[in-house]
Amino acid sequence: MGASQSGRLHMFQDLADKTGFSIEQINNLHIRFMYLTQGEDTLRREHLENISNLALNPIRRQIVEAFFDKRNLGEKEKGCLQEIGFEEFVTVLSFFRPPKPRIADEEMKNIKKEKLRCENTDSLCIAAFF
């Protein structure tokens, strides 16, 4: 059990370094991930579609698709995955974090430009977060 907790703490620390979330936040996200997936190691679209509050959101489809878009996971090619793991889940959520409060204006503009890019698909503007 100790080795498992040590491995999880190391993984959480790596994710904290990569995403800017605290270890406590990542732990809370892990609990949520496990709840959404019902204890499975991977998340599928239907898991997110079962969130009742998300069903009320008018851009629900775009939010769900953002989690499975390969470009949001650092891949150069277009396309979607069928399922993602916890690390990918946290990576996509990190794009919704606000930038650090003390940041230069030019850097802030670059971050905003990189974070949100719209593509017209079926007359909809789908957000692809980077």
PDB file of C-alpha atoms in Angstrom:
ATOM      1  CA  MET A   1       0.000   0.000   0.000  1.00  0.00           C
ATOM      2  CA  GLY A   2       2.839   2.396   0.814  1.00  0.00           C
ATOM      3  CA  ALA A   3       4.481   1.889  -2.581  1.00  0.00           C
ATOM      4  CA  SER A   4       1.151   2.545  -4.280  1.00  0.00           C
ATOM      5  CA  GLN A   5       0.660   5.800  -2.370  1.00  0.00           C
ATOM      6  CA  SER A   6       4.262   6.806  -3.073  1.00  0.00           C
ATOM      7  CA  GLY A   7       3.775   6.158  -6.797  1.00  0.00           C
ATOM      8  CA  ARG A   8       0.533   8.134  -6.806  1.00  0.00           C
ATOM      9  CA  LEU A   9       2.178  11.040  -4.963  1.00  0.00           C
ATOM     10  CA  HIS A  10       5.017  11.058  -7.531  1.00  0.00           C
ATOM     11  CA  MET A  11       2.481  11.034 -10.396  1.00  0.00           C
ATOM     12  CA  PHE A  12       0.491  13.823  -8.729  1.00  0.00           C
ATOM     13  CA  GLN A  13       3.670  15.882  -8.278  1.00  0.00           C
ATOM     14  CA  ASP A  14       4.534  15.441 -11.967  1.00  0.00           C
ATOM     15  CA  LEU A  15       1.027  16.538 -12.936  1.00  0.00           C
ATOM     16  CA  ALA A  16       1.248  19.521 -10.568  1.00  0.00           C
ATOM     17  CA  ASP A  17       4.501  20.609 -12.216  1.00  0.00           C
ATOM     18  CA  LYS A  18       2.996  20.173 -15.685  1.00  0.00           C
ATOM     19  CA  THR A  19      -0.437  21.760 -15.116  1.00  0.00           C
ATOM     20  CA  GLY A  20      -0.109  24.310 -12.314  1.00  0.00           C
ATOM     21  CA  PHE A  21      -2.666  22.548 -10.122  1.00  0.00           C
ATOM     22  CA  SER A  22      -1.720  21.853  -6.509  1.00  0.00           C
ATOM     23  CA  ILE A  23      -1.297  18.256  -5.347  1.00  0.00           C
ATOM     24  CA  GLU A  24      -4.474  18.671  -3.282  1.00  0.00           C
ATOM     25  CA  GLN A  25      -6.391  19.828  -6.371  1.00  0.00           C
ATOM     26  CA  ILE A  26      -5.049  16.895  -8.380  1.00  0.00           C
ATOM     27  CA  ASN A  27      -6.097  14.512  -5.628  1.00  0.00           C
ATOM     28  CA  ASN A  28      -9.614  16.009  -5.727  1.00  0.00           C
ATOM     29  CA  LEU A  29      -9.638  15.686  -9.527  1.00  0.00           C
ATOM     30  CA  HIS A  30      -8.566  12.044  -9.173  1.00  0.00           C
ATOM     31  CA  ILE A  31     -11.483  11.386  -6.822  1.00  0.00           C
ATOM     32  CA  ARG A  32     -13.827  13.033  -9.331  1.00  0.00           C
ATOM     33  CA  PHE A  33     -12.289  11.087 -12.237  1.00  0.00           C
ATOM     34  CA  MET A  34     -12.794   7.794 -10.394  1.00  0.00           C
ATOM     35  CA  TYR A  35     -16.386   8.778  -9.592  1.00  0.00           C
ATOM     36  CA  LEU A  36     -17.124   9.692 -13.209  1.00  0.00           C
ATOM     37  CA  THR A  37     -15.567   6.499 -14.582  1.00  0.00           C
ATOM     38  CA  GLN A  38     -17.072   4.320 -11.852  1.00  0.00           C
ATOM     39  CA  GLY A  39     -13.607   3.107 -10.891  1.00  0.00           C
ATOM     40  CA  GLU A  40     -12.294   2.485 -14.415  1.00  0.00           C
ATOM     41  CA  ASP A  41      -8.885   3.686 -15.608  1.00  0.00           C
ATOM     42  CA  THR A  42     -10.255   5.486 -18.661  1.00  0.00           C
ATOM     43  CA  LEU A  43     -12.897   8.118 -19.304  1.00  0.00           C
ATOM     44  CA  ARG A  44     -15.258   7.933 -22.281  1.00  0.00           C
ATOM     45  CA  ARG A  45     -17.720  10.476 -23.684  1.00  0.00           C
ATOM     46  CA  GLU A  46     -20.688   8.760 -22.076  1.00  0.00           C
ATOM     47  CA  HIS A  47     -19.133   9.304 -18.647  1.00  0.00           C
ATOM     48  CA  LEU A  48     -19.163  13.075 -19.220  1.00  0.00           C
ATOM     49  CA  GLU A  49     -22.584  13.006 -20.845  1.00  0.00           C
ATOM     50  CA  ASN A  50     -23.987  11.534 -17.621  1.00  0.00           C
ATOM     51  CA  ILE A  51     -23.181  14.733 -15.676  1.00  0.00           C
ATOM     52  CA  SER A  52     -26.618  16.257 -15.103  1.00  0.00           C
ATOM     53  CA  ASN A  53     -25.395  19.867 -14.764  1.00  0.00           C
ATOM     54  CA  LEU A  54     -23.450  19.568 -17.997  1.00  0.00           C
ATOM     55  CA  ALA A  55     -26.607  18.470 -19.814  1.00  0.00           C
ATOM     56  CA  LEU A  56     -27.992  21.978 -19.280  1.00  0.00           C
ATOM     57  CA  ASN A  57     -24.986  23.694 -20.856  1.00  0.00           C
ATOM     58  CA  PRO A  58     -25.653  24.919 -24.418  1.00  0.00           C
ATOM     59  CA  ILE A  59     -22.072  24.091 -25.492  1.00  0.00           C
ATOM     60  CA  ARG A  60     -22.059  20.676 -23.822  1.00  0.00           C
ATOM     61  CA  ARG A  61     -21.024  18.865 -27.001  1.00  0.00           C
ATOM     62  CA  GLN A  62     -18.016  21.153 -27.517  1.00  0.00           C
ATOM     63  CA  ILE A  63     -16.931  20.786 -23.886  1.00  0.00           C
ATOM     64  CA  VAL A  64     -17.104  17.011 -24.060  1.00  0.00           C
ATOM     65  CA  GLU A  65     -15.269  16.908 -27.396  1.00  0.00           C
ATOM     66  CA  ALA A  66     -12.483  19.143 -26.030  1.00  0.00           C
ATOM     67  CA  PHE A  67     -11.453  16.303 -23.713  1.00  0.00           C
ATOM     68  CA  PHE A  68     -10.973  13.875 -26.606  1.00  0.00           C
ATOM     69  CA  ASP A  69      -9.432  16.160 -29.263  1.00  0.00           C
ATOM     70  CA  LYS A  70      -5.868  14.989 -29.947  1.00  0.00           C
ATOM     71  CA  ARG A  71      -4.640  18.563 -30.402  1.00  0.00           C
ATOM     72  CA  ASN A  72      -5.564  19.380 -26.791  1.00  0.00           C
ATOM     73  CA  LEU A  73      -3.326  16.555 -25.649  1.00  0.00           C
ATOM     74  CA  GLY A  74      -0.211  17.839 -27.374  1.00  0.00           C
ATOM     75  CA  GLU A  75      -0.591  15.874 -30.584  1.00  0.00           C
ATOM     76  CA  LYS A  76      -0.122  17.696 -33.881  1.00  0.00           C
ATOM     77  CA  GLU A  77      -2.640  15.679 -35.867  1.00  0.00           C
ATOM     78  CA  LYS A  78      -6.369  16.304 -35.955  1.00  0.00           C
ATOM     79  CA  GLY A  79      -8.741  13.669 -34.720  1.00  0.00           C
ATOM     80  CA  CYS A  80     -10.365  12.373 -31.608  1.00  0.00           C
ATOM     81  CA  LEU A  81      -9.632   9.653 -29.097  1.00  0.00           C
ATOM     82  CA  GLN A  82     -12.298   7.246 -27.888  1.00  0.00           C
ATOM     83  CA  GLU A  83     -11.134   7.382 -24.271  1.00  0.00           C
ATOM     84  CA  ILE A  84      -8.601   9.197 -22.104  1.00  0.00           C
ATOM     85  CA  GLY A  85      -6.749   8.478 -18.885  1.00  0.00           C
ATOM     86  CA  PHE A  86      -6.437  10.567 -15.749  1.00  0.00           C
ATOM     87  CA  GLU A  87      -3.341  12.458 -16.953  1.00  0.00           C
ATOM     88  CA  GLU A  88      -5.109  13.568 -20.140  1.00  0.00           C
ATOM     89  CA  PHE A  89      -8.197  14.540 -18.103  1.00  0.00           C
ATOM     90  CA  VAL A  90      -6.105  16.805 -15.859  1.00  0.00           C
ATOM     91  CA  THR A  91      -4.198  18.214 -18.834  1.00  0.00           C
ATOM     92  CA  VAL A  92      -7.391  19.367 -20.557  1.00  0.00           C
ATOM     93  CA  LEU A  93      -8.815  20.788 -17.322  1.00  0.00           C
ATOM     94  CA  SER A  94      -5.624  22.790 -16.832  1.00  0.00           C
ATOM     95  CA  PHE A  95      -6.477  24.850 -19.928  1.00  0.00           C
ATOM     96  CA  PHE A  96      -9.455  26.258 -18.045  1.00  0.00           C
ATOM     97  CA  ARG A  97      -7.250  27.594 -15.238  1.00  0.00           C
ATOM     98  CA  PRO A  98      -6.777  31.359 -15.216  1.00  0.00           C
ATOM     99  CA  PRO A  99      -3.245  32.601 -15.907  1.00  0.00           C
ATOM    100  CA  LYS A 100      -1.034  33.636 -13.013  1.00  0.00           C
ATOM    101  CA  PRO A 101      -1.977  37.070 -11.621  1.00  0.00           C
ATOM    102  CA  ARG A 102       1.425  38.712 -12.144  1.00  0.00           C
ATOM    103  CA  ILE A 103       2.151  38.244 -15.793  1.00  0.00           C
ATOM    104  CA  ALA A 104       3.336  40.703 -18.438  1.00  0.00           C
ATOM    105  CA  ASP A 105       0.710  42.034 -20.866  1.00  0.00           C
ATOM    106  CA  GLU A 106       2.507  40.624 -23.903  1.00  0.00           C
ATOM    107  CA  GLU A 107       2.783  37.194 -22.300  1.00  0.00           C
ATOM    108  CA  MET A 108      -0.908  37.379 -21.319  1.00  0.00           C
ATOM    109  CA  LYS A 109      -1.873  38.088 -24.947  1.00  0.00           C
ATOM    110  CA  ASN A 110       0.186  35.117 -26.129  1.00  0.00           C
ATOM    111  CA  ILE A 111      -1.385  32.828 -23.535  1.00  0.00           C
ATOM    112  CA  LYS A 112      -4.893  33.884 -24.514  1.00  0.00           C
ATOM    113  CA  LYS A 113      -4.093  33.462 -28.202  1.00  0.00           C
ATOM    114  CA  GLU A 114      -2.712  29.966 -27.631  1.00  0.00           C
ATOM    115  CA  LYS A 115      -5.468  28.902 -25.242  1.00  0.00           C
ATOM    116  CA  LEU A 116      -8.398  29.487 -27.527  1.00  0.00           C
ATOM    117  CA  ARG A 117      -8.607  28.827 -31.207  1.00  0.00           C
ATOM    118  CA  CYS A 118     -11.878  28.492 -33.073  1.00  0.00           C
ATOM    119  CA  GLU A 119     -12.587  26.440 -36.099  1.00  0.00           C
ATOM    120  CA  ASN A 120     -15.803  26.580 -38.077  1.00  0.00           C
ATOM    121  CA  THR A 121     -17.311  23.131 -38.256  1.00  0.00           C
ATOM    122  CA  ASP A 122     -20.952  22.692 -39.223  1.00  0.00           C
ATOM    123  CA  SER A 123     -21.531  26.404 -38.628  1.00  0.00           C
ATOM    124  CA  LEU A 124     -20.372  26.099 -35.030  1.00  0.00           C
ATOM    125  CA  CYS A 125     -17.313  27.616 -33.496  1.00  0.00           C
ATOM    126  CA  ILE A 126     -15.699  24.768 -31.594  1.00  0.00           C
ATOM    127  CA  ALA A 127     -13.118  25.749 -29.019  1.00  0.00           C
ATOM    128  CA  ALA A 128      -9.856  23.872 -29.217  1.00  0.00           C
ATOM    129  CA  PHE A 129      -7.931  24.650 -26.079  1.00  0.00           C
ATOM    130  CA  PHE A 130      -4.140  24.653 -26.152  1.00  0.00           C
TER     131      PHE A 130
END
